[in-house]
Tab-separated table of C-alpha atoms in Angstrom:
chain	number	residue	atom	x	y	z
A	10	MET	CA	22.394	-28.437	7.046
A	11	THR	CA	18.942	-28.422	6.206
A	12	ASP	CA	16.356	-25.410	6.509
A	13	GLN	CA	13.394	-26.997	8.526
A	14	TYR	CA	10.161	-24.658	9.093
A	15	ASP	CA	6.455	-25.417	10.563
A	16	ILE	CA	5.453	-22.436	8.638
A	17	VAL	CA	6.631	-20.637	5.525
A	18	ILE	CA	4.982	-17.437	4.471
A	19	ILE	CA	5.619	-16.835	0.721
A	20	GLY	CA	5.397	-12.620	0.178
A	21	CYS	CA	6.488	-9.933	2.925
A	22	GLY	CA	3.789	-7.187	2.035
A	23	VAL	CA	1.525	-5.892	4.350
A	24	ILE	CA	-0.099	-9.059	4.901
A	25	GLY	CA	2.653	-11.486	4.762
A	26	SER	CA	4.397	-9.328	7.819
A	27	SER	CA	1.072	-9.122	9.669
A	28	ILE	CA	0.275	-13.123	9.041
A	29	ALA	CA	4.034	-13.338	10.426
A	30	TYR	CA	3.659	-11.267	13.194
A	31	HIS	CA	0.403	-12.280	14.546
A	32	LEU	CA	1.914	-16.357	14.408
A	33	SER	CA	4.769	-15.340	16.206
A	34	GLU	CA	3.089	-14.019	19.155
A	35	TYR	CA	2.119	-17.633	19.867
A	36	LYS	CA	5.893	-18.237	20.367
A	37	GLN	CA	5.550	-22.019	19.060
A	38	LYS	CA	6.487	-22.268	15.689
A	39	ARG	CA	9.912	-22.045	13.533
A	40	ILE	CA	8.606	-19.300	10.663
A	41	LEU	CA	10.153	-18.238	7.398
A	42	VAL	CA	8.897	-15.231	5.340
A	43	ILE	CA	10.305	-15.375	1.851
A	44	ASP	CA	10.247	-12.368	-0.555
A	45	LYS	CA	11.294	-12.262	-3.868
A	46	GLY	CA	12.083	-8.716	-3.574
A	47	PHE	CA	12.631	-6.476	-0.380
A	48	PRO	CA	9.741	-5.314	1.891
A	49	LEU	CA	7.468	-2.469	0.756
A	50	SER	CA	9.244	-2.555	-3.272
A	51	GLY	CA	5.730	-3.865	-4.329
A	52	THR	CA	1.915	-3.210	-3.720
A	53	SER	CA	2.402	-2.419	0.188
A	54	GLY	CA	4.971	0.420	-0.272
A	55	SER	CA	2.949	2.164	-2.877
A	56	THR	CA	-0.128	2.751	-1.400
A	57	GLN	CA	-2.104	5.877	0.126
A	58	ALA	CA	-2.680	3.224	3.033
A	59	TRP	CA	-6.462	4.802	3.666
A	60	VAL	CA	-7.671	2.469	6.662
A	61	TRP	CA	-11.050	2.687	4.899
A	62	VAL	CA	-14.391	1.047	5.842
A	63	HIS	CA	-17.617	3.127	5.399
A	64	ASN	CA	-18.576	2.336	1.832
A	65	LYS	CA	-17.211	-1.390	1.709
A	66	VAL	CA	-20.284	-3.053	0.457
A	67	PRO	CA	-21.910	-5.504	1.161
A	68	LYS	CA	-21.969	-5.375	4.782
A	69	TRP	CA	-20.420	-8.188	5.575
A	70	TYR	CA	-16.804	-7.007	3.758
A	71	GLY	CA	-17.746	-3.899	5.684
A	72	GLU	CA	-18.023	-5.290	8.925
A	73	LEU	CA	-14.881	-7.596	8.721
A	74	SER	CA	-13.239	-3.759	7.548
A	75	MET	CA	-14.461	-2.335	10.695
A	76	TYR	CA	-13.170	-4.962	12.732
A	77	SER	CA	-9.331	-4.638	11.803
A	78	ALA	CA	-9.668	-0.808	11.633
A	79	GLU	CA	-10.946	-0.979	15.511
A	80	LEU	CA	-7.547	-3.347	15.916
A	81	TYR	CA	-5.473	-0.583	14.963
A	82	PRO	CA	-5.183	1.561	18.047
A	83	PHE	CA	-3.857	-1.889	19.867
A	84	LEU	CA	-2.117	-2.897	17.310
A	85	GLU	CA	0.262	0.439	17.706
A	86	ARG	CA	0.476	-0.634	21.611
A	87	LYS	CA	2.254	-3.747	20.453
A	88	ILE	CA	4.441	-3.553	17.646
A	89	GLY	CA	5.081	0.639	17.554
A	90	ASP	CA	3.970	3.902	16.127
A	91	VAL	CA	2.744	3.216	12.609
A	92	GLU	CA	0.968	6.559	12.158
A	93	TYR	CA	-2.312	5.668	12.314
A	94	LYS	CA	-4.791	8.434	12.387
A	95	ARG	CA	-8.660	7.856	12.816
A	96	THR	CA	-9.352	10.998	11.055
A	97	GLY	CA	-12.787	9.866	9.890
A	98	GLY	CA	-13.496	9.618	5.976
A	99	ILE	CA	-15.289	12.032	3.527
A	100	ALA	CA	-16.458	10.466	0.133
A	101	PRO	CA	-17.753	13.607	-1.779
A	102	PHE	CA	-20.554	13.525	-4.562
A	103	PHE	CA	-21.503	15.976	-6.900
A	104	ALA	CA	-24.681	15.291	-8.138
A	105	GLN	CA	-28.010	15.303	-6.073
A	106	THR	CA	-29.274	12.336	-7.498
A	107	ASP	CA	-26.380	10.450	-5.394
A	108	ARG	CA	-28.206	11.246	-2.419
A	109	ASP	CA	-30.459	8.426	-2.337
A	110	LYS	CA	-27.300	5.867	-3.255
A	111	ALA	CA	-25.639	7.443	0.023
A	112	LEU	CA	-28.912	7.123	2.095
A	113	ARG	CA	-29.050	3.133	1.354
A	114	LEU	CA	-25.499	2.829	2.249
A	115	VAL	CA	-26.306	4.456	5.413
A	116	GLU	CA	-28.966	1.763	5.818
A	117	GLU	CA	-26.734	-1.122	4.779
A	118	GLN	CA	-23.940	-0.397	6.868
A	119	ALA	CA	-26.100	0.473	10.166
A	120	GLU	CA	-26.887	-3.221	9.705
A	121	VAL	CA	-23.474	-4.329	10.964
A	122	GLY	CA	-22.861	-1.222	13.118
A	123	ILE	CA	-21.212	0.768	10.840
A	124	LYS	CA	-22.252	4.543	10.919
A	125	VAL	CA	-22.529	6.411	8.300
A	126	GLU	CA	-23.898	9.774	7.603
A	127	VAL	CA	-24.976	11.793	4.868
A	128	LEU	CA	-23.687	14.940	4.762
A	129	THR	CA	-25.341	18.280	3.022
A	130	ARG	CA	-22.875	20.547	1.250
A	131	ASP	CA	-22.500	23.010	4.061
A	132	GLN	CA	-21.961	20.285	6.287
A	133	VAL	CA	-19.080	18.840	4.374
A	134	LEU	CA	-17.738	22.806	3.852
A	135	GLU	CA	-17.771	22.980	7.888
A	136	LYS	CA	-15.963	19.809	8.102
A	137	GLU	CA	-13.464	20.537	5.443
A	138	PRO	CA	-13.421	24.284	4.241
A	139	ALA	CA	-10.998	23.812	1.652
A	140	LEU	CA	-13.297	21.427	-0.332
A	141	SER	CA	-15.355	22.715	-3.021
A	142	PRO	CA	-18.614	24.105	-3.087
A	143	LYS	CA	-19.436	22.870	-5.923
A	144	ILE	CA	-19.762	19.130	-3.932
A	145	ALA	CA	-22.994	18.307	-3.383
A	146	GLY	CA	-23.055	16.050	-0.402
A	147	ALA	CA	-20.838	13.097	1.027
A	148	THR	CA	-20.780	10.224	2.969
A	149	TYR	CA	-19.325	10.392	6.393
A	150	SER	CA	-17.906	7.632	8.616
A	151	ASP	CA	-15.873	8.634	11.800
A	152	MET	CA	-14.388	5.041	11.546
A	153	ASP	CA	-11.887	5.794	8.748
A	154	GLY	CA	-8.508	6.910	8.907
A	155	ASN	CA	-4.920	6.524	7.212
A	156	VAL	CA	-1.482	4.510	8.360
A	157	ASN	CA	2.021	5.389	7.372
A	158	PRO	CA	2.070	1.938	5.162
A	159	PHE	CA	6.518	1.987	5.156
A	160	ARG	CA	6.299	2.483	9.173
A	161	LEU	CA	3.312	-0.712	9.160
A	162	VAL	CA	5.457	-3.231	7.256
A	163	GLU	CA	8.859	-1.946	8.828
A	164	LEU	CA	7.244	-2.707	12.413
A	165	TYR	CA	5.441	-5.715	11.347
A	166	ILE	CA	9.181	-7.268	10.457
A	167	LYS	CA	10.643	-6.001	13.638
A	168	ALA	CA	8.146	-7.384	15.968
A	169	ALA	CA	7.979	-10.707	14.198
A	170	LYS	CA	11.944	-10.608	14.324
A	171	ARG	CA	11.796	-10.134	17.789
A	172	ASN	CA	9.945	-13.100	18.316
A	173	GLU	CA	12.394	-15.495	16.237
A	174	VAL	CA	10.550	-15.171	12.801
A	175	GLU	CA	13.335	-15.510	9.790
A	176	PHE	CA	13.406	-13.607	7.071
A	177	SER	CA	14.926	-14.133	3.323
A	178	PHE	CA	14.665	-11.075	1.281
A	179	TYR	CA	15.506	-10.922	-2.898
A	180	ASN	CA	14.952	-14.958	-2.846
A	181	PRO	CA	12.323	-15.719	-5.123
A	182	VAL	CA	10.591	-19.003	-4.644
A	183	ILE	CA	11.224	-21.145	-8.019
A	184	GLU	CA	9.264	-24.367	-7.078
A	185	MET	CA	7.312	-25.901	-4.600
A	186	VAL	CA	7.081	-29.766	-3.941
A	187	MET	CA	4.139	-31.180	-1.903
A	188	GLU	CA	5.260	-34.486	-0.111
A	189	LYS	CA	3.525	-36.575	2.112
A	190	ASP	CA	4.085	-34.176	5.100
A	191	HIS	CA	5.839	-31.441	4.459
A	192	TYR	CA	6.486	-28.888	1.290
A	193	LYS	CA	9.732	-28.796	-0.162
A	194	ILE	CA	10.878	-25.062	-0.897
A	195	TYR	CA	13.240	-24.468	-3.710
A	196	THR	CA	14.358	-20.661	-4.011
A	197	LYS	CA	17.227	-18.565	-5.972
A	198	ASN	CA	19.839	-18.708	-3.643
A	199	LYS	CA	19.501	-21.845	-1.934
A	200	LYS	CA	20.997	-24.922	-3.208
A	201	ASP	CA	19.038	-27.092	-1.150
A	202	ALA	CA	15.192	-27.061	-0.284
A	203	ILE	CA	13.378	-25.433	2.375
A	204	THR	CA	11.528	-27.927	3.861
A	205	THR	CA	8.120	-27.158	5.775
A	206	GLU	CA	5.033	-28.388	7.294
A	207	ARG	CA	2.795	-25.761	6.499
A	208	VAL	CA	2.944	-23.015	3.590
A	209	ILE	CA	1.309	-19.635	3.505
A	210	LEU	CA	0.543	-17.877	0.037
A	211	ALA	CA	0.786	-13.775	0.560
A	212	GLY	CA	1.944	-12.922	-2.804
A	213	GLY	CA	-0.645	-10.193	-3.430
A	214	PRO	CA	-0.676	-9.494	-7.184
A	215	TRP	CA	1.981	-12.158	-7.780
A	216	SER	CA	-0.271	-14.834	-6.012
A	217	LYS	CA	-1.180	-16.039	-9.730
A	218	GLU	CA	2.334	-17.328	-10.277
A	219	ILE	CA	3.202	-18.636	-6.796
A	220	GLY	CA	-0.322	-20.199	-6.682
A	221	GLU	CA	0.895	-21.810	-10.451
A	222	LEU	CA	3.820	-23.407	-8.736
A	223	LEU	CA	1.052	-25.453	-6.538
A	224	GLY	CA	-0.765	-25.977	-9.785
A	225	LEU	CA	-3.400	-23.684	-8.910
A	226	ASP	CA	-5.295	-20.866	-10.452
A	227	ILE	CA	-5.446	-18.505	-7.802
A	228	PRO	CA	-8.462	-15.774	-9.707
A	229	ILE	CA	-6.912	-12.367	-9.292
A	230	LYS	CA	-6.662	-9.342	-11.037
A	231	GLN	CA	-3.428	-6.760	-11.365
A	232	VAL	CA	-5.036	-3.060	-11.064
A	233	ARG	CA	-2.481	-0.319	-11.528
A	234	GLY	CA	-3.216	2.601	-9.503
A	235	GLN	CA	-1.189	6.179	-9.853
A	236	VAL	CA	-0.821	8.927	-7.371
A	237	ILE	CA	0.495	12.332	-7.074
A	238	ILE	CA	2.550	13.923	-4.075
A	239	THR	CA	2.201	17.552	-3.396
A	240	GLU	CA	5.284	19.382	-1.642
A	241	PRO	CA	4.350	19.402	2.308
A	242	LEU	CA	1.625	22.284	2.659
A	243	ALA	CA	0.530	23.517	5.798
A	244	PRO	CA	-2.195	21.319	7.737
A	245	PHE	CA	-5.496	21.837	6.242
A	246	LEU	CA	-7.236	18.864	5.417
A	247	LYS	CA	-8.106	17.068	8.785
A	248	HIS	CA	-9.864	14.328	7.284
A	249	THR	CA	-9.137	11.183	4.835
A	250	ILE	CA	-10.644	12.310	1.484
A	251	GLY	CA	-12.008	9.441	-0.697
A	252	GLY	CA	-9.286	10.403	-3.406
A	253	MET	CA	-6.773	12.313	-0.967
A	254	ARG	CA	-5.201	12.759	2.290
A	255	GLN	CA	-2.728	14.486	3.847
A	256	ALA	CA	0.238	12.953	5.498
A	257	GLU	CA	1.611	13.876	8.985
A	258	ASN	CA	4.382	15.782	7.018
A	259	GLY	CA	2.159	17.595	5.150
A	260	GLU	CA	2.267	16.359	1.829
A	261	VAL	CA	-0.856	15.689	0.195
A	262	LEU	CA	-1.119	12.266	-1.790
A	263	ILE	CA	-4.014	12.395	-4.689
A	264	GLY	CA	-5.016	10.014	-6.566
A	265	PHE	CA	-7.901	6.946	-7.203
A	266	SER	CA	-7.363	4.987	-10.781
A	267	LYS	CA	-7.601	1.490	-11.745
A	268	GLU	CA	-6.374	0.408	-15.299
A	269	GLU	CA	-5.719	-3.274	-16.060
A	270	VAL	CA	-2.077	-3.460	-17.626
A	271	GLY	CA	-0.620	-6.367	-15.601
A	272	TYR	CA	2.976	-5.340	-13.691
A	273	ASP	CA	3.636	-2.435	-15.662
A	274	ARG	CA	4.379	0.104	-12.761
A	275	ARG	CA	4.692	3.246	-14.949
A	276	THR	CA	3.177	6.270	-14.086
A	277	THR	CA	1.065	7.710	-17.679
A	278	MET	CA	0.767	11.731	-18.420
A	279	ASP	CA	-2.938	11.126	-19.432
A	280	VAL	CA	-3.659	9.471	-15.613
A	281	ILE	CA	-1.580	11.957	-13.958
A	282	GLN	CA	-3.218	14.728	-15.448
A	283	GLU	CA	-6.698	13.713	-14.981
A	284	THR	CA	-5.950	12.928	-11.354
A	285	ALA	CA	-4.540	16.460	-11.543
A	286	GLN	CA	-8.200	17.758	-12.906
A	287	MET	CA	-9.909	15.451	-9.962
A	288	ALA	CA	-7.602	17.133	-7.366
A	289	ILE	CA	-8.776	20.730	-8.343
A	290	ASN	CA	-12.510	19.860	-8.571
A	291	TYR	CA	-12.226	18.324	-5.016
A	292	ILE	CA	-9.994	21.441	-3.308
A	293	PRO	CA	-9.693	24.082	-6.067
A	294	SER	CA	-6.989	25.768	-3.998
A	295	LEU	CA	-4.632	23.076	-4.975
A	296	ALA	CA	-4.206	23.906	-8.427
A	297	LYS	CA	-1.598	26.590	-6.761
A	298	ALA	CA	0.361	23.499	-5.086
A	299	ASN	CA	3.401	22.165	-6.023
A	300	ILE	CA	3.584	18.344	-7.184
A	301	VAL	CA	7.070	16.917	-6.454
A	302	ARG	CA	6.502	12.843	-7.508
A	303	SER	CA	4.118	10.634	-9.245
A	304	PHE	CA	4.154	6.908	-8.331
A	305	SER	CA	2.230	3.997	-8.799
A	306	GLY	CA	1.305	0.173	-7.457
A	307	VAL	CA	0.075	-2.925	-8.759
A	308	ARG	CA	-2.972	-3.696	-6.701
A	309	VAL	CA	-4.412	-7.359	-6.604
A	310	ILE	CA	-8.234	-7.471	-6.833
A	311	PRO	CA	-9.643	-10.908	-6.442
A	312	GLU	CA	-11.576	-11.641	-9.654
A	313	ASP	CA	-14.973	-11.182	-7.551
A	314	GLY	CA	-13.560	-8.282	-5.582
A	315	PHE	CA	-13.348	-9.968	-2.078
A	316	PRO	CA	-10.710	-11.150	0.022
A	317	ILE	CA	-9.381	-14.683	-0.459
A	318	LEU	CA	-8.724	-16.029	2.789
A	319	GLY	CA	-8.402	-19.574	4.566
A	320	LYS	CA	-6.766	-22.831	3.730
A	321	ILE	CA	-6.664	-24.277	0.419
A	322	PRO	CA	-9.076	-26.653	-0.788
A	323	ASP	CA	-7.231	-30.005	-1.416
A	324	LYS	CA	-4.022	-28.894	-0.244
A	325	LYS	CA	-2.946	-30.272	2.863
A	326	ASN	CA	-1.765	-27.852	5.340
A	327	ALA	CA	-1.575	-25.047	2.520
A	328	TYR	CA	-3.355	-21.447	3.069
A	329	ILE	CA	-4.058	-18.544	1.161
A	330	ALA	CA	-4.635	-14.556	1.641
A	331	ALA	CA	-5.031	-12.524	-1.035
A	332	MET	CA	-6.932	-9.199	-1.248
A	333	HIS	CA	-7.435	-5.712	-2.118
A	334	SER	CA	-7.094	-3.355	0.894
A	335	GLY	CA	-4.419	-5.140	2.281
A	336	VAL	CA	-3.497	-2.570	4.943
A	337	THR	CA	-6.899	-1.651	6.284
A	338	LEU	CA	-7.429	-5.718	6.848
A	339	SER	CA	-3.716	-6.707	7.501
A	340	PRO	CA	-4.639	-6.722	11.606
A	341	LEU	CA	-7.847	-8.572	11.183
A	342	VAL	CA	-6.313	-11.002	9.044
A	343	GLY	CA	-3.137	-11.611	10.168
A	344	THR	CA	-5.147	-12.313	13.257
A	345	LEU	CA	-7.754	-14.875	11.875
A	346	MET	CA	-4.897	-16.280	9.191
A	347	ALA	CA	-2.787	-16.708	12.733
A	348	GLU	CA	-6.088	-18.445	14.408
A	349	LEU	CA	-7.039	-21.095	11.585
A	350	VAL	CA	-2.983	-21.825	11.213
A	351	MET	CA	-2.809	-22.685	15.274
A	352	GLU	CA	-5.775	-23.122	16.395
A	353	GLY	CA	-7.766	-24.773	13.154
A	354	GLU	CA	-10.608	-22.177	13.626
A	355	THR	CA	-11.192	-18.496	13.501
A	356	SER	CA	-13.094	-16.170	15.745
A	357	ILE	CA	-14.879	-14.318	12.798
A	358	CYS	CA	-15.950	-17.358	9.962
A	359	LEU	CA	-14.150	-17.144	6.926
A	360	GLU	CA	-16.292	-20.160	4.895
A	361	ARG	CA	-17.361	-17.007	2.392
A	362	TYR	CA	-13.944	-15.890	1.657
A	363	SER	CA	-12.470	-19.686	0.978
A	364	LEU	CA	-10.727	-19.903	-2.468
A	365	LYS	CA	-13.507	-22.623	-2.965
A	366	ARG	CA	-15.876	-20.056	-4.012
A	367	PHE	CA	-14.317	-19.939	-7.377
A	368	MET	CA	-13.669	-23.748	-8.046
A	369	ASN	CA	-16.147	-25.864	-9.685
A	370	TYR	CA	-16.880	-29.157	-7.731
A	371	ALA	CA	-18.539	-31.935	-9.390
B	24	MET	CA	32.876	10.045	7.639
B	25	ASP	CA	30.673	11.126	10.715
B	26	LYS	CA	27.434	8.636	11.763
B	27	SER	CA	25.728	11.875	12.290
B	28	THR	CA	26.529	13.628	8.812
B	29	ILE	CA	23.403	14.411	6.907
B	30	VAL	CA	23.201	12.714	3.335
B	31	CYS	CA	19.888	13.443	2.312
B	32	ARG	CA	19.461	17.219	2.850
B	33	CYS	CA	15.230	17.713	2.076
B	34	GLU	CA	14.405	14.958	4.750
B	35	GLU	CA	17.582	15.299	7.066
B	36	ILE	CA	18.286	11.370	6.749
B	37	ASN	CA	21.963	10.462	8.398
B	38	VAL	CA	24.699	7.861	7.764
B	39	ASP	CA	23.636	6.019	10.697
B	40	GLU	CA	19.929	6.053	9.708
B	41	ILE	CA	21.245	4.720	6.180
B	42	GLU	CA	23.630	2.229	7.452
B	43	GLY	CA	20.817	0.610	9.546
B	44	ALA	CA	18.299	0.308	6.421
B	45	ILE	CA	21.035	-1.343	4.951
B	46	ARG	CA	21.758	-3.956	7.928
B	47	MET	CA	18.280	-4.747	7.862
B	48	GLY	CA	18.748	-6.023	4.223
B	49	ALA	CA	18.364	-3.054	2.013
B	50	SER	CA	20.494	-3.149	-0.960
B	51	THR	CA	19.146	-0.620	-3.456
B	52	PHE	CA	18.474	3.226	-3.190
B	53	ASP	CA	14.743	2.752	-3.399
B	54	ASP	CA	14.927	0.056	-0.441
B	55	ILE	CA	16.480	2.711	1.719
B	56	LYS	CA	14.236	5.143	0.878
B	57	ARG	CA	10.745	3.517	1.504
B	58	LEU	CA	12.739	2.508	5.423
B	59	THR	CA	14.353	6.171	5.775
B	60	ARG	CA	12.402	8.886	3.288
B	61	CYS	CA	15.526	9.423	2.078
B	62	GLY	CA	15.082	11.114	-1.050
B	63	MET	CA	11.836	11.818	-0.845
B	64	GLY	CA	11.888	15.180	-0.610
B	65	PRO	CA	11.749	18.291	-3.063
B	66	CYS	CA	15.114	17.718	-4.922
B	67	GLN	CA	13.614	13.696	-5.386
B	68	SER	CA	17.490	12.603	-4.609
B	69	LYS	CA	19.382	14.819	-6.977
B	70	ILE	CA	21.298	15.577	-3.900
B	71	CYS	CA	21.747	11.943	-1.984
B	72	MET	CA	21.727	9.777	-4.806
B	73	ASN	CA	25.579	8.929	-5.370
B	74	LEU	CA	26.146	9.316	-1.636
B	75	VAL	CA	23.945	6.899	-0.937
B	76	ARG	CA	25.071	4.498	-3.892
B	77	GLU	CA	28.807	4.755	-1.869
B	78	LEU	CA	27.633	4.152	1.228
B	79	ILE	CA	25.810	0.934	0.034
B	80	ALA	CA	28.434	-0.238	-2.162
B	81	ASN	CA	30.790	0.247	0.923
B	82	ASN	CA	28.754	-1.266	3.371
B	83	LEU	CA	28.352	-4.490	1.018
B	84	GLY	CA	31.449	-4.455	-0.167
B	85	VAL	CA	30.366	-4.301	-4.001
B	86	SER	CA	31.383	-1.575	-6.644
B	87	ILE	CA	29.140	1.368	-7.105
B	88	SER	CA	28.286	0.270	-10.329
B	89	GLU	CA	26.121	-2.439	-9.040
B	90	ILE	CA	23.900	-0.360	-7.406
B	91	PRO	CA	21.175	0.491	-9.602
B	92	PRO	CA	19.818	4.666	-9.470
B	93	PRO	CA	16.834	5.375	-8.156
B	94	ARG	CA	13.497	5.375	-10.201
B	95	MET	CA	12.600	8.604	-11.364
B	96	ARG	CA	9.238	9.585	-11.797
B	97	MET	CA	7.336	12.507	-13.272
B	98	PRO	CA	6.927	15.255	-13.014
B	99	LEU	CA	11.059	15.161	-12.399
B	100	LYS	CA	11.074	18.479	-11.481
B	101	ILE	CA	8.347	20.126	-9.094
B	102	THR	CA	5.541	21.822	-11.250
B	103	ARG	CA	2.285	23.509	-10.482
B	104	LEU	CA	-0.710	21.061	-10.090
B	105	GLY	CA	-2.967	23.176	-11.974
B	106	ILE	CA	-0.268	23.146	-14.817
B	107	LEU	CA	-0.668	19.202	-14.555
B	108	ALA	CA	-4.161	19.858	-14.956
B	109	GLY	CA	-4.100	21.818	-18.170
B	110	LYS	CA	-4.521	25.185	-17.021
B	111	THR	CA	-3.518	27.860	-19.341
B	112	SER	CA	-3.263	31.041	-17.733
B	113	SER	CA	0.040	32.217	-19.247
B	114	SER	CA	-0.207	34.934	-21.794
B	115	ASN	CA	3.385	35.428	-22.580
B	116	VAL	CA	3.229	33.150	-25.910
B	117	VAL	CA	2.487	35.262	-28.450
B	118	SER	CA	2.108	34.885	-32.380
B	119	VAL	CA	5.481	35.370	-34.705
B	120	PHE	CA	2.648	36.246	-37.168
B	121	ASP	CA	0.624	38.944	-35.295
B	122	GLU	CA	4.002	40.412	-34.520
B	123	ALA	CA	4.357	41.539	-37.953
B	124	SER	CA	2.416	44.696	-38.652
B	125	LEU	CA	1.898	46.009	-42.111
B	126	GLU	CA	0.272	49.045	-41.445
B	127	ALA	CA	2.747	51.869	-41.769
B	128	GLY	CA	4.010	53.598	-38.454
B	129	GLU	CA	1.783	51.433	-36.522
B	130	ARG	CA	5.407	49.751	-35.006
């Protein structure tokens, strides 16, 4: 028996599973999603999962994030409760000199309709009384929020399954061969090749290795982020704070660190301690909270920081979606990639996000 | 075992929920954890670790030795955030040298 599909998606994180679900809404194609591990074992399962808009710059990147955040309530109607909460987001600053930068952000984002406010210390403390009075101010937007990443990916997969998408987990892709009108994909668990008309690379931080199978150099970096988690606390944080959030069950997730250490996912004492200090600088009373666990995730950051989306130049019927902030962007990226594959064009122009920008054309 | 038997006491996850995750393809403790929250509570899977591994082994028809244990992370045991941040407020640790007093009658 040959395994023939119209579309194969490599990678079942928040982006791969969202693309699969949105493609499956057309109910026209035979779709397979392959993952080297199990969903949520990688980047999508080790995140604070902010749906964060307000300081994504330049404004066109902010706009992309805004449209995606606005899709969440509707997405929830379609796939089920992913615990999306539009909490509003606060990004505190500690020096009065940062206020100028904050005001410039307000102007930049206003051009695309993202409403950002600059709060004074008193306004910050009125919104979040637990925050430190040493804070000088903050930028604020009611567009930011957060979501439960575990529920999100699980429900993308379940909704896609209802639309007859097939999944193959613990099955790394080891070879890809481009033939005249299809791709042959060899995986660890199957002797015979899987053949597909189209292939979509959604490997997140592992996009580099997957790209190499097609002879591509995908310009991304792996960046480790470490997070600490408190025991469940009585609700005291209403907003998503740049750096931390309180989950529905009362746990507070804290952390905002960046280290380029490849695929190393260990947590390290130095970053954990700095993270604890950051927590106390923001919220002094957290010093008394108990920490239950730390975790770390490998994020993907394209070389220039912006999403890589769209058709792969010079490879027929091959597509890529690799980006930081996949949780924020997944509803929109899934929608747009499905449009691109099914209709050949997208309702928001993806030209500037093409892999082409990294390639040197003679 | 009854399907409603609680396996993870911290998060109150029962046999049925764990077997549901296994049916979805989960084959390690951590796979199940991320789908169900089993093992994510205060004890960090110290109680449910082997119960869950046993359930996986039984459901997949393999030996429990083939099921990897969950990933352990700092701080291993619940720890005050302030302590992690380096706040040292304890004054109970004293110097042995200072304990000794050479002045007659002081002790």
